mmCIF file of C-alpha atoms in Angstrom:
data_model
loop_
_atom_site.group_PDB
_atom_site.id
_atom_site.type_symbol
_atom_site.label_atom_id
_atom_site.label_comp_id
_atom_site.label_asym_id
_atom_site.label_seq_id
_atom_site.Cartn_x
_atom_site.Cartn_y
_atom_site.Cartn_z
ATOM 1 C CA UNK A 1 0.000 0.000 0.000
ATOM 2 C CA UNK A 2 2.761 2.439 0.912
ATOM 3 C CA UNK A 3 4.391 1.751 -2.434
ATOM 4 C CA UNK A 4 1.205 2.714 -4.255
ATOM 5 C CA UNK A 5 0.799 5.924 -2.268
ATOM 6 C CA UNK A 6 4.444 6.814 -2.857
ATOM 7 C CA UNK A 7 4.174 6.098 -6.584
ATOM 8 C CA UNK A 8 0.990 8.145 -6.879
ATOM 9 C CA UNK A 9 2.542 11.047 -4.980
ATOM 10 C CA UNK A 10 5.609 10.940 -7.209
ATOM 11 C CA UNK A 11 3.450 10.918 -10.336
ATOM 12 C CA UNK A 12 1.368 13.806 -9.017
ATOM 13 C CA UNK A 13 4.400 15.945 -8.256
ATOM 14 C CA UNK A 14 5.942 15.109 -11.634
ATOM 15 C CA UNK A 15 2.798 16.201 -13.453
ATOM 16 C CA UNK A 16 2.296 19.318 -11.292
ATOM 17 C CA UNK A 17 5.634 21.183 -11.442
ATOM 18 C CA UNK A 18 4.488 24.225 -9.411
ATOM 19 C CA UNK A 19 3.463 21.940 -6.541
ATOM 20 C CA UNK A 20 6.731 20.042 -6.825
ATOM 21 C CA UNK A 21 8.640 23.333 -6.793
ATOM 22 C CA UNK A 22 6.822 24.409 -3.647
ATOM 23 C CA UNK A 23 7.657 21.196 -1.787
ATOM 24 C CA UNK A 24 11.248 21.357 -3.001
ATOM 25 C CA UNK A 25 11.508 24.904 -1.646
ATOM 26 C CA UNK A 26 10.771 23.626 1.866
ATOM 27 C CA UNK A 27 14.041 21.713 2.045
ATOM 28 C CA UNK A 28 16.373 23.114 4.667
ATOM 29 C CA UNK A 29 13.757 25.284 6.350
ATOM 30 C CA UNK A 30 13.171 24.901 10.090
ATOM 31 C CA UNK A 31 10.143 22.766 11.012
ATOM 32 C CA UNK A 32 8.061 25.741 12.154
ATOM 33 C CA UNK A 33 8.655 27.572 8.873
ATOM 34 C CA UNK A 34 7.791 24.437 6.859
ATOM 35 C CA UNK A 35 4.560 23.972 8.783
ATOM 36 C CA UNK A 36 3.522 27.587 8.293
ATOM 37 C CA UNK A 37 4.452 27.597 4.598
ATOM 38 C CA UNK A 38 2.574 24.335 4.014
ATOM 39 C CA UNK A 39 -0.551 25.642 5.742
ATOM 40 C CA UNK A 40 -0.446 28.864 3.737
ATOM 41 C CA UNK A 41 0.101 26.992 0.461
ATOM 42 C CA UNK A 42 -2.704 24.505 1.094
ATOM 43 C CA UNK A 43 -5.116 27.246 2.175
ATOM 44 C CA UNK A 44 -4.380 29.079 -1.083
ATOM 45 C CA UNK A 45 -4.648 25.875 -3.163
ATOM 46 C CA UNK A 46 -7.642 23.835 -1.938
ATOM 47 C CA UNK A 47 -7.688 21.676 -5.075
ATOM 48 C CA UNK A 48 -4.084 20.607 -4.462
ATOM 49 C CA UNK A 49 -4.982 19.856 -0.832
ATOM 50 C CA UNK A 50 -7.925 17.703 -1.915
ATOM 51 C CA UNK A 51 -5.934 15.863 -4.570
ATOM 52 C CA UNK A 52 -3.065 15.082 -2.197
ATOM 53 C CA UNK A 53 -5.497 13.989 0.512
ATOM 54 C CA UNK A 54 -7.103 11.658 -2.018
ATOM 55 C CA UNK A 55 -3.735 10.158 -2.867
ATOM 56 C CA UNK A 56 -2.913 9.629 0.810
ATOM 57 C CA UNK A 57 -6.358 8.330 1.815
ATOM 58 C CA UNK A 58 -5.530 4.608 1.410
ATOM 59 C CA UNK A 59 -2.674 5.012 3.916
ATOM 60 C CA UNK A 60 -4.890 6.974 6.320
ATOM 61 C CA UNK A 61 -7.541 4.244 6.109
ATOM 62 C CA UNK A 62 -4.953 1.507 6.632
ATOM 63 C CA UNK A 63 -3.535 3.199 9.724
ATOM 64 C CA UNK A 64 -7.025 3.730 11.123
ATOM 65 C CA UNK A 65 -7.831 0.028 10.702
ATOM 66 C CA UNK A 66 -4.568 -1.030 12.324
ATOM 67 C CA UNK A 67 -4.646 1.510 15.122
ATOM 68 C CA UNK A 68 -1.268 2.896 14.037
#
């Protein structure tokens, strides 16, 4: 399952260069700055948020079933 989520995320970022550029820009930033930047980006891009949540949903469901 993790492999599928990872592959889907990779494909999404490859086909959405501005989103990939944003995530790449977070590298090296302190955790607080990354969190704030991510929140701001997702608030400004609700479609991206929804699409990424959809990609991650199988992992969220799996963890919920396993109590992880």
